[in-house]
Coordinates of C-alpha atoms in Angstrom, one line a residue:
X21 CA -190.0 -70.0 203.7
X22 CA -189.5 -73.7 202.8
X23 CA -188.4 -76.1 205.5
X24 CA -186.8 -78.7 203.2
X25 CA -186.1 -82.3 204.0
X26 CA -182.4 -81.4 204.3
X27 CA -183.3 -78.8 206.8
X28 CA -185.4 -81.3 208.8
X29 CA -182.6 -83.8 208.8
X30 CA -180.1 -81.2 209.9
X31 CA -182.4 -80.0 212.6
X32 CA -182.9 -83.6 213.8
X33 CA -179.2 -84.4 213.8
X34 CA -178.6 -81.1 215.5
X35 CA -181.1 -82.0 218.3
X36 CA -179.5 -85.4 218.7
X37 CA -176.0 -83.8 218.8
X38 CA -177.3 -81.2 221.4
X39 CA -178.8 -84.0 223.6
X40 CA -175.6 -86.0 223.2
X41 CA -173.6 -83.0 224.2
X42 CA -175.8 -82.5 227.2
X43 CA -175.3 -86.1 228.1
X44 CA -171.5 -85.7 227.7
X45 CA -171.4 -82.6 229.9
X46 CA -173.5 -84.3 232.5
X47 CA -171.2 -87.3 232.3
X48 CA -168.2 -85.1 232.8
X49 CA -169.8 -83.4 235.8
X50 CA -170.7 -86.8 237.3
X51 CA -167.2 -88.1 236.7
X52 CA -165.8 -85.0 238.3
X53 CA -168.0 -85.5 241.3
X54 CA -166.9 -89.1 241.7
X55 CA -163.3 -88.1 241.1
X56 CA -163.5 -85.3 243.7
X57 CA -164.9 -87.7 246.2
X58 CA -162.3 -90.3 245.3
X59 CA -159.6 -87.6 245.7
X60 CA -161.1 -86.7 249.1
X61 CA -160.8 -90.4 250.1
X62 CA -157.3 -90.8 248.7
X63 CA -155.8 -87.4 249.7
X64 CA -157.6 -86.8 253.0
X65 CA -159.0 -89.9 254.7
X66 CA -156.8 -92.6 253.3
X67 CA -153.7 -90.4 253.7
X68 CA -154.9 -89.4 257.2
X69 CA -155.4 -93.0 258.1
X70 CA -151.9 -93.9 256.9
X71 CA -150.4 -91.0 258.8
X72 CA -152.3 -92.0 262.0
X73 CA -151.1 -95.6 261.6
X74 CA -147.6 -94.3 261.0
X75 CA -147.8 -92.2 264.2
X76 CA -149.1 -95.2 266.1
X77 CA -146.3 -97.3 264.8
X78 CA -143.7 -94.7 265.5
X79 CA -145.0 -94.3 269.1
X80 CA -144.9 -98.1 269.5
X81 CA -141.3 -98.3 268.3
X82 CA -140.4 -95.4 270.5
X83 CA -141.8 -97.3 273.5
X84 CA -139.9 -100.4 272.6
X85 CA -136.7 -98.4 272.2
X86 CA -137.4 -96.9 275.6
X87 CA -137.7 -100.4 277.2
X88 CA -134.5 -101.5 275.5
X89 CA -132.6 -98.5 276.8
X90 CA -133.7 -99.2 280.4
X91 CA -132.7 -102.9 280.0
X92 CA -129.3 -102.3 278.3
X93 CA -126.1 -101.9 280.2
X94 CA -123.8 -101.3 277.3
X95 CA -123.1 -97.6 276.9
X96 CA -122.7 -97.9 273.1
X97 CA -126.0 -99.6 272.7
X98 CA -127.6 -97.0 275.0
X99 CA -126.1 -94.2 272.9
X100 CA -127.4 -95.8 269.7
X101 CA -130.8 -96.3 271.3
X102 CA -130.9 -92.6 272.4
X103 CA -130.1 -91.7 268.8
X104 CA -133.0 -93.8 267.6
X105 CA -135.3 -92.3 270.2
X106 CA -134.4 -88.9 269.1
X107 CA -135.1 -89.8 265.4
X108 CA -138.4 -91.4 266.3
X109 CA -139.4 -88.3 268.3
X110 CA -138.6 -86.1 265.3
X111 CA -140.4 -88.5 263.0
X112 CA -143.5 -88.5 265.2
X113 CA -143.6 -84.7 265.3
X114 CA -143.1 -84.5 261.5
X115 CA -145.9 -87.0 260.9
X116 CA -148.2 -85.0 263.3
X117 CA -147.4 -81.9 261.3
X118 CA -148.1 -83.7 258.1
X119 CA -151.4 -84.9 259.4
X120 CA -152.4 -81.4 260.5
X121 CA -152.2 -80.4 256.8
X122 CA -155.0 -82.9 256.0
X123 CA -157.4 -81.8 258.7
X124 CA -160.8 -80.8 257.3
X125 CA -163.2 -81.5 260.2
X126 CA -163.6 -80.3 263.8
X127 CA -163.3 -83.9 265.2
X128 CA -159.9 -84.1 263.6
X129 CA -158.9 -80.9 265.3
X130 CA -160.1 -82.1 268.7
X131 CA -158.3 -85.4 268.5
X132 CA -155.0 -83.8 267.2
X133 CA -155.4 -81.3 270.1
X134 CA -155.5 -84.2 272.6
X135 CA -152.5 -85.7 271.0
X136 CA -150.6 -82.5 271.2
X137 CA -151.5 -82.1 274.8
X138 CA -150.4 -85.7 275.8
X139 CA -147.3 -86.4 273.7
X140 CA -145.1 -83.6 275.1
X141 CA -145.7 -84.8 278.7
X142 CA -144.9 -88.3 277.6
X143 CA -141.7 -87.3 275.9
X144 CA -140.7 -85.2 279.0
X145 CA -141.2 -88.2 281.4
X146 CA -139.5 -90.4 278.8
X147 CA -136.5 -88.1 278.9
X148 CA -136.4 -88.5 282.7
X149 CA -136.6 -92.2 282.3
X150 CA -133.7 -92.2 279.8
X151 CA -131.7 -90.0 282.1
X152 CA -132.2 -92.4 285.1
X153 CA -131.3 -95.3 282.9
X154 CA -128.1 -93.6 281.8
X155 CA -127.3 -93.0 285.5
X156 CA -127.7 -96.8 286.0
X157 CA -130.8 -96.2 288.1
X158 CA -132.5 -98.9 286.3
X159 CA -135.1 -99.7 289.0
X160 CA -136.2 -96.1 289.3
X161 CA -136.3 -95.7 285.5
X162 CA -138.3 -98.9 285.2
X163 CA -140.8 -97.8 287.9
X164 CA -141.2 -94.4 286.2
X165 CA -141.7 -96.0 282.9
X166 CA -144.3 -98.4 284.2
X167 CA -146.0 -95.8 286.2
X168 CA -146.5 -92.2 285.1
X169 CA -144.8 -92.7 281.7
X170 CA -147.1 -95.6 280.9
X171 CA -150.2 -93.6 281.7
X172 CA -149.1 -90.8 279.4
X173 CA -148.2 -93.3 276.6
X174 CA -151.6 -94.9 276.9
X175 CA -153.2 -91.5 276.6
X176 CA -151.2 -90.6 273.5
X177 CA -151.8 -94.1 272.1
X178 CA -155.5 -94.0 272.8
X179 CA -155.8 -90.6 271.0
X180 CA -153.8 -91.9 268.1
X181 CA -156.1 -95.0 267.9
X182 CA -159.1 -92.7 268.0
X183 CA -157.6 -90.7 265.1
X184 CA -157.0 -94.0 263.2
X185 CA -160.6 -95.1 263.8
X186 CA -162.0 -91.7 262.9
X187 CA -160.1 -91.7 259.6
X188 CA -161.2 -95.2 258.8
X189 CA -164.8 -94.3 259.6
X190 CA -164.6 -91.1 257.4
X191 CA -162.9 -93.1 254.6
X192 CA -165.7 -95.7 254.8
X193 CA -168.4 -93.0 254.8
X194 CA -166.7 -91.2 251.9
X195 CA -166.5 -94.5 250.1
X196 CA -170.2 -95.1 250.6
X197 CA -171.0 -91.5 249.5
X198 CA -168.8 -92.0 246.4
X199 CA -170.6 -95.3 245.6
X200 CA -173.9 -93.4 246.0
X201 CA -172.7 -90.6 243.7
X202 CA -171.5 -93.1 241.2
X203 CA -174.7 -95.1 241.3
X204 CA -176.8 -92.0 241.0
X205 CA -174.7 -90.7 238.1
X206 CA -174.8 -94.1 236.4
X207 CA -178.6 -94.2 236.8
X208 CA -179.0 -90.6 235.5
X209 CA -176.6 -91.3 232.6
X210 CA -178.6 -94.4 231.6
X211 CA -181.9 -92.5 232.0
X212 CA -180.6 -89.6 229.9
X213 CA -179.1 -91.9 227.3
X214 CA -182.4 -93.8 227.1
X215 CA -184.4 -90.6 226.8
X216 CA -182.0 -89.4 224.0
X217 CA -182.3 -92.7 222.2
X218 CA -186.1 -92.6 222.4
X219 CA -186.2 -88.9 221.2
X220 CA -183.8 -89.8 218.3
X221 CA -186.0 -92.8 217.4
X222 CA -189.2 -90.8 217.6
X223 CA -187.7 -87.9 215.5
X224 CA -186.3 -90.4 212.9
X225 CA -189.6 -92.3 212.7
X226 CA -191.5 -89.1 212.4
X227 CA -189.4 -87.8 209.5
X228 CA -189.5 -91.2 207.8
X229 CA -193.3 -91.4 208.2
X230 CA -193.6 -87.9 206.8
X231 CA -191.4 -88.7 203.8
X232 CA -193.0 -92.1 203.2
X233 CA -196.6 -90.6 203.4
X234 CA -195.7 -87.9 200.9
X235 CA -193.9 -90.3 198.6
X236 CA -196.9 -92.7 198.7
X237 CA -199.3 -89.7 197.9
X238 CA -197.2 -88.7 194.9
X239 CA -196.9 -92.3 193.8
X240 CA -200.7 -92.5 193.8
X241 CA -200.9 -89.5 191.5
X242 CA -198.2 -90.9 189.2
X243 CA -200.1 -94.3 189.0
X244 CA -203.3 -92.5 188.2
X245 CA -201.5 -90.7 185.4
X246 CA -200.0 -93.9 184.2
X247 CA -203.5 -95.4 184.1
X248 CA -204.6 -92.5 181.9
X249 CA -206.7 -91.0 184.7
X250 CA -206.4 -87.3 184.3
X251 CA -209.5 -86.2 186.3
X252 CA -208.8 -83.0 188.3
X253 CA -208.3 -83.6 192.0
X254 CA -208.7 -80.4 194.0
X255 CA -208.3 -82.2 197.4
X256 CA -205.0 -83.7 196.3
X257 CA -203.8 -80.3 195.0
X258 CA -204.7 -78.7 198.4
X259 CA -202.6 -81.4 200.1
X260 CA -199.7 -80.7 197.8
X261 CA -199.9 -77.0 198.5
X262 CA -199.6 -77.6 202.2
X263 CA -196.1 -79.1 201.6
X264 CA -193.2 -76.8 202.4
X265 CA -190.3 -78.8 201.0
X266 CA -189.1 -80.5 197.8
X267 CA -192.3 -82.5 197.7
X268 CA -194.2 -79.3 196.9
X269 CA -192.1 -78.7 193.8
X270 CA -192.5 -82.4 192.7
X271 CA -196.2 -82.3 193.4
X272 CA -196.8 -79.0 191.6
X273 CA -194.8 -80.2 188.6
X274 CA -196.9 -83.4 188.5
X275 CA -200.2 -81.4 188.8
X276 CA -199.1 -79.0 186.0
X277 CA -198.2 -82.0 183.8
X278 CA -201.6 -83.6 184.4
X279 CA -203.3 -80.2 183.6
X280 CA -201.4 -79.9 180.3
X281 CA -202.3 -83.5 179.4
X282 CA -205.9 -82.8 180.1
X283 CA -205.9 -79.8 177.9
X284 CA -204.0 -81.7 175.2
X285 CA -206.4 -84.6 175.3
X286 CA -209.5 -82.4 175.1
X287 CA -208.0 -80.5 172.2
X288 CA -207.1 -83.8 170.4
X289 CA -210.6 -85.1 171.2
X290 CA -212.3 -82.0 169.7
X291 CA -210.0 -82.1 166.6
X292 CA -210.7 -85.8 166.0
X293 CA -214.5 -85.1 166.2
X294 CA -214.0 -82.2 163.7
X295 CA -212.0 -84.5 161.4
X296 CA -214.7 -87.2 161.5
X297 CA -217.5 -84.6 160.7
X298 CA -215.4 -83.1 157.9
X299 CA -214.8 -86.6 156.6
X300 CA -218.5 -87.4 156.5
X301 CA -219.2 -84.0 154.8
X302 CA -216.5 -84.6 152.2
X303 CA -217.8 -88.1 151.6
X304 CA -221.3 -86.8 151.0
X305 CA -220.1 -84.0 148.7
X306 CA -218.0 -86.6 146.7
X307 CA -221.1 -88.8 146.4
X308 CA -223.2 -85.9 145.1
X309 CA -220.3 -85.0 142.7
X310 CA -220.1 -88.5 141.4
X311 CA -223.9 -88.5 140.7
X312 CA -223.5 -85.2 138.8
X313 CA -220.6 -86.6 136.8
X314 CA -222.7 -89.7 135.9
X315 CA -225.5 -87.4 134.7
X316 CA -223.0 -85.4 132.7
X317 CA -221.6 -88.6 131.2
X318 CA -225.0 -89.7 130.2
X319 CA -225.8 -86.4 128.5
X320 CA -222.4 -86.5 126.7
X321 CA -223.2 -90.0 125.5
X322 CA -226.5 -88.7 124.1
X323 CA -224.5 -85.9 122.4
X324 CA -222.1 -88.4 120.9
X325 CA -225.0 -90.4 119.6
X326 CA -226.7 -87.3 118.1
X327 CA -223.4 -86.2 116.4
X328 CA -223.0 -89.6 115.0
X329 CA -226.5 -89.7 113.6
X330 CA -225.9 -86.2 112.2
X331 CA -222.8 -87.3 110.4
X332 CA -224.5 -90.4 109.0
X333 CA -227.4 -88.4 107.8
X334 CA -225.1 -85.9 106.2
X335 CA -223.4 -88.7 104.3
X336 CA -226.7 -90.1 103.2
X337 CA -227.7 -86.6 102.1
X338 CA -224.6 -86.3 99.9
X339 CA -225.3 -89.7 98.3
X340 CA -228.9 -88.8 97.6
X341 CA -228.4 -85.1 96.8
X342 CA -229.7 -85.7 93.3
X343 CA -232.9 -87.0 94.7
X344 CA -233.3 -84.0 97.0
X345 CA -234.3 -81.7 94.2
X346 CA -237.4 -83.7 93.7
X347 CA -238.2 -84.1 97.3
X348 CA -237.4 -80.5 98.3
X349 CA -240.2 -80.3 100.7
X350 CA -239.1 -83.5 102.4
X351 CA -235.6 -82.0 102.6
X352 CA -237.0 -78.9 104.3
X353 CA -238.7 -81.2 106.8
X354 CA -235.5 -83.2 107.3
X355 CA -233.5 -79.9 107.7
X356 CA -236.0 -78.7 110.3
X357 CA -235.6 -82.1 112.0
X358 CA -231.8 -81.7 112.0
X359 CA -232.3 -78.2 113.4
X360 CA -234.4 -79.6 116.2
X361 CA -231.7 -82.1 117.1
X362 CA -229.1 -79.4 117.0
X363 CA -231.2 -77.3 119.3
X364 CA -231.7 -80.3 121.6
X365 CA -227.9 -80.8 121.6
X366 CA -227.4 -77.1 122.3
X367 CA -229.9 -77.4 125.2
X368 CA -228.1 -80.5 126.5
X369 CA -224.8 -78.6 126.1
X370 CA -226.2 -75.7 128.2
X371 CA -227.2 -78.2 130.9
X372 CA -223.7 -79.7 130.7
X373 CA -222.2 -76.2 131.2
X374 CA -224.4 -75.7 134.3
X375 CA -223.3 -79.1 135.6
X376 CA -219.7 -78.2 134.9
X377 CA -220.1 -75.0 136.9
X378 CA -221.6 -77.0 139.7
X379 CA -218.7 -79.4 139.4
X380 CA -216.3 -76.4 139.7
X381 CA -218.1 -75.2 142.8
X382 CA -218.0 -78.7 144.3
X383 CA -214.3 -79.0 143.4
X384 CA -213.6 -75.7 145.1
X385 CA -215.5 -76.8 148.1
X386 CA -213.6 -80.0 148.1
X387 CA -210.3 -78.1 147.9
X388 CA -211.3 -75.9 150.9
X389 CA -212.4 -78.9 152.9
X390 CA -209.2 -80.7 152.0
X391 CA -207.2 -77.6 153.2
X392 CA -209.2 -77.4 156.4
X393 CA -208.6 -81.1 157.0
X394 CA -204.9 -80.7 156.3
X395 CA -204.8 -77.8 158.8
X396 CA -206.6 -79.9 161.4
X397 CA -204.0 -82.7 160.8
X398 CA -201.2 -80.2 161.2
X399 CA -202.8 -79.1 164.5
X400 CA -202.9 -82.7 165.6
X401 CA -199.2 -83.1 164.6
X402 CA -198.3 -80.0 166.7
X403 CA -200.3 -81.4 169.6
X404 CA -198.5 -84.7 169.3
X405 CA -195.2 -82.8 169.5
X406 CA -196.6 -81.1 172.7
X407 CA -197.2 -84.6 174.1
X408 CA -193.6 -85.5 173.3
X409 CA -192.5 -82.4 175.2
X410 CA -194.6 -83.4 178.2
X411 CA -193.2 -86.9 178.1
X412 CA -189.7 -85.3 178.1
X413 CA -190.8 -83.3 181.2
X414 CA -191.9 -86.6 182.9
X415 CA -188.6 -88.2 182.0
X416 CA -186.7 -85.2 183.5
X417 CA -188.9 -85.4 186.7
X418 CA -188.2 -89.2 187.1
X419 CA -184.5 -88.6 186.4
X420 CA -184.5 -85.9 189.2
X421 CA -186.4 -88.3 191.5
X422 CA -183.8 -90.9 190.7
X423 CA -180.9 -88.5 191.5
X424 CA -182.6 -87.4 194.7
X425 CA -183.1 -91.1 195.7
X426 CA -179.4 -91.8 194.9
X427 CA -178.3 -88.8 197.0
X428 CA -180.6 -90.0 199.8
X429 CA -179.0 -93.5 199.6
X430 CA -175.6 -91.9 199.8
X431 CA -176.6 -89.9 202.9
X432 CA -178.1 -93.0 204.4
X433 CA -174.9 -94.9 203.8
X434 CA -173.0 -92.1 205.5
X435 CA -175.3 -92.3 208.5
X436 CA -174.4 -95.9 209.0
X437 CA -176.9 -98.2 210.8
X438 CA -179.2 -95.3 211.6
X439 CA -179.7 -94.7 207.9
X440 CA -180.7 -98.2 207.0
X441 CA -184.4 -97.4 207.0
X442 CA -183.8 -94.2 205.0
X443 CA -181.8 -96.2 202.5
X444 CA -184.7 -98.6 202.0
X445 CA -187.0 -95.6 201.4
X446 CA -184.5 -94.2 198.9
X447 CA -184.4 -97.6 197.0
X448 CA -188.2 -97.5 196.9
X449 CA -188.1 -94.0 195.5
X450 CA -185.7 -95.2 192.8
X451 CA -188.0 -98.1 191.9
X452 CA -191.0 -95.7 191.6
X453 CA -188.9 -93.4 189.4
X454 CA -188.1 -96.4 187.1
X455 CA -191.8 -97.4 187.0
X456 CA -192.7 -93.8 186.2
X457 CA -190.1 -93.8 183.4
X458 CA -191.6 -97.1 182.0
X459 CA -195.0 -95.5 182.0
X460 CA -193.6 -92.5 180.2
X461 CA -192.1 -94.8 177.6
X462 CA -195.5 -96.4 177.0
X463 CA -197.1 -93.0 176.6
X464 CA -194.3 -92.0 174.3
X465 CA -194.9 -95.2 172.2
X466 CA -198.7 -94.3 172.0
X467 CA -197.8 -90.8 171.0
X468 CA -195.4 -92.0 168.3
X469 CA -198.2 -94.3 166.9
X470 CA -200.6 -91.4 166.9
X471 CA -198.1 -89.2 165.2
X472 CA -197.4 -92.0 162.6
X473 CA -201.2 -92.2 161.9
X474 CA -201.3 -88.3 161.7
X475 CA -198.4 -88.2 159.2
X476 CA -200.0 -91.0 157.2
X477 CA -203.3 -89.0 157.2
X478 CA -201.4 -85.8 156.3
X479 CA -199.9 -87.7 153.3
X480 CA -203.3 -89.0 152.2
X481 CA -204.8 -85.5 152.5
X482 CA -201.9 -84.1 150.4
X483 CA -202.8 -86.7 147.8
X484 CA -206.5 -85.7 148.0
X485 CA -205.5 -82.0 147.6
X486 CA -203.6 -82.9 144.5
X487 CA -206.5 -84.9 143.1
X488 CA -208.9 -81.9 143.8
X489 CA -206.5 -79.6 141.9
X490 CA -206.5 -82.1 139.0
X491 CA -210.3 -82.2 139.1
X492 CA -210.3 -78.4 139.0
X493 CA -208.1 -78.5 135.9
X494 CA -210.2 -81.2 134.2
X495 CA -213.4 -79.3 134.9
X496 CA -211.9 -76.2 133.3
X497 CA -210.9 -78.3 130.3
X498 CA -214.4 -79.7 130.2
X499 CA -215.9 -76.2 130.3
X500 CA -213.8 -75.2 127.4
X501 CA -214.9 -78.3 125.5
X502 CA -218.6 -77.5 126.2
X503 CA -218.0 -74.0 125.0
X504 CA -216.6 -75.5 121.8
X505 CA -219.6 -77.7 121.4
X506 CA -221.9 -74.7 122.0
X507 CA -220.0 -72.7 119.3
X508 CA -220.2 -75.7 117.0
X509 CA -223.9 -76.2 117.6
X510 CA -224.5 -72.5 117.0
X511 CA -222.6 -72.7 113.7
X512 CA -224.7 -75.7 112.7
X513 CA -227.9 -73.8 113.5
X514 CA -226.7 -70.9 111.4
X515 CA -225.9 -73.3 108.6
X516 CA -229.3 -74.9 108.8
X517 CA -230.9 -71.4 108.7
X518 CA -229.0 -70.7 105.6
X519 CA -230.1 -74.0 104.2
X520 CA -233.7 -73.1 104.9
X521 CA -233.3 -69.6 103.5
X522 CA -231.6 -70.8 100.3
X523 CA -233.4 -74.1 99.9
X524 CA -235.2 -72.8 96.9
X525 CA -231.9 -72.6 95.0
X526 CA -230.7 -76.1 96.0
X527 CA -231.1 -77.4 92.5
X528 CA -229.0 -74.7 91.1
X529 CA -226.3 -75.0 93.8
X530 CA -225.9 -78.7 94.3
X531 CA -222.2 -78.5 94.7
X532 CA -222.5 -75.7 97.3
X533 CA -225.1 -77.8 99.1
X534 CA -222.8 -80.9 98.9
X535 CA -219.9 -78.8 100.3
X536 CA -222.1 -77.5 103.0
X537 CA -223.3 -80.9 104.0
X538 CA -219.7 -82.2 103.9
X539 CA -218.7 -79.3 106.2
X540 CA -221.6 -80.2 108.4
X541 CA -220.5 -83.9 108.5
X542 CA -217.0 -82.8 109.4
X543 CA -218.2 -80.6 112.2
X544 CA -220.4 -83.4 113.5
X545 CA -217.5 -85.8 113.5
X546 CA -215.4 -83.2 115.3
X547 CA -218.1 -82.7 117.8
X548 CA -218.4 -86.4 118.3
X549 CA -214.6 -86.7 118.8
X550 CA -214.6 -83.7 121.2
X551 CA -217.5 -85.2 123.1
X552 CA -215.7 -88.5 123.4
X553 CA -212.7 -86.7 124.8
X554 CA -214.9 -85.0 127.3
X555 CA -216.5 -88.4 128.2
X556 CA -213.0 -89.9 128.8
X557 CA -212.1 -86.9 131.0
X558 CA -215.3 -87.3 133.0
X559 CA -214.5 -91.0 133.5
X560 CA -211.1 -90.0 134.8
X561 CA -212.7 -87.4 137.0
X562 CA -215.1 -90.0 138.3
X563 CA -212.2 -92.3 139.1
X564 CA -210.4 -89.5 140.9
X565 CA -213.6 -88.7 142.9
X566 CA -213.7 -92.4 143.9
X567 CA -210.2 -92.2 145.2
X568 CA -211.0 -89.1 147.1
X569 CA -214.0 -90.9 148.5
X570 CA -211.8 -93.8 149.6
X571 CA -209.4 -91.3 151.2
X572 CA -212.2 -89.6 153.0
X573 CA -213.4 -92.9 154.4
X574 CA -209.9 -93.8 155.4
X575 CA -209.5 -90.4 157.1
X576 CA -212.8 -91.1 159.0
X577 CA -211.4 -94.5 160.1
X578 CA -208.3 -92.8 161.4
X579 CA -210.3 -90.2 163.2
X580 CA -212.4 -93.0 164.8
X581 CA -209.2 -94.8 165.9
X582 CA -207.9 -91.5 167.3
X583 CA -211.2 -91.0 169.2
X584 CA -210.9 -94.6 170.6
X585 CA -207.4 -93.8 171.7
X586 CA -208.3 -90.5 173.4
X587 CA -211.3 -92.3 175.1
X588 CA -208.8 -94.2 177.1
X589 CA -207.9 -91.0 178.9
X590 CA -210.2 -90.0 181.8
X591 CA -210.4 -86.2 182.1

């Protein structure tokens, strides 16, 4: 199962969110603890302290009203004061009940218990004092108030002051505890936040380092390919196979591309060597063929010279036919000499036939070699198309890398400040993709140049093939001409035989002899004309062979350039 870069990023952000959630929950718990302690201070100790102060103030006002009642003589004022005393008594009891609702400690209970023990006695003595005051027993009332009533008041007041002091102490203690809880929570929040930030930075740097390391590794491979270094790297392939994300697909695609390029370069290299060897072989064959053609041309020139001599001798024979009768024996010798020349011409004609057959075989060999070379050129053309497909694959890969880098830049932009580093990495990936695309364009230009040379070579080989076909046709025509010469020579020999047989009747058959000699002259002239045509055809064939030779040399030059181009690749 692949753990892609997207999965790694999701897992990293998930971990950060989980840690942040933990920090948030801890913050809520800490805030709740501080809030609970603050609520305790506000709702218990501060409220208790306020109630205790209120009870103390109520009791003090009650005491003042009590003094005023004793000192007043006006019944109306006394009634009003009694009313106020009754209200203050009810208020004190109500405040005490309210305070009892806030009690949360045993000390509170003990102090309240003391107050409840003292204040009823005080209020009872106070009632007696008020009664004495109403009865105008001011002195007794004042003595009672300054004596027993005062002691009970002081007991109640002391208990209330203890209650106030206790609430203040507890509020101060709760305040200190709350400050401690707040300080501890603040410290823990800062510590947890620092840990989360460190973990986030470590995770982010780890992911960035992994991505950067793998990108640099693939860039190294791409640069090696751009430098035409296609040497198989097993260690690098093993590293790519350990990847479990998108870099595995990219690395394997790059490795497959390099393997295809290696195979293609090896194939082109072998084909270029074959083309060079075949070019040398073709050049050698053409040289041999040219030499044979020169020999045939020389033989044909001899035949032309012989036929010309024959025609001239025949004409002389016609002019001097009258003198032949007297020199019959000389005529026989001359006739035998002519026969010897004809036989020599026939022998030369047979040699020409053999050379023509050799020429046909050589032409056939040239045709097969030209076809083989054309096939090799077609193979090179197909291979160049394979290179174009590979360059298209490289273009697709660089386009995909560019799209991935664009997506990464978009994701980095969404991540805000935390994605700045990743945005830089995405920009570097896009630059590398552009550089890989430029390298692909250079390879594509080289391939187009190679393909141009291949097409040019293919065109030249097509021309060579046509020339070979023309040579084959010319050789066939030459063979027919040599057969005609052979037939003519055979006829001449037969005529000479007849001359030898019937030489004894030359005197009686002058006109027949003249006619025969005329026929012989015509045949000789025809033979000379035919031989000249053959000579012209051979010259054309020689020129064609020279063109073929030049084409073979050019093909060899192209194959050498192709080998130099392939030599730039390291496989």
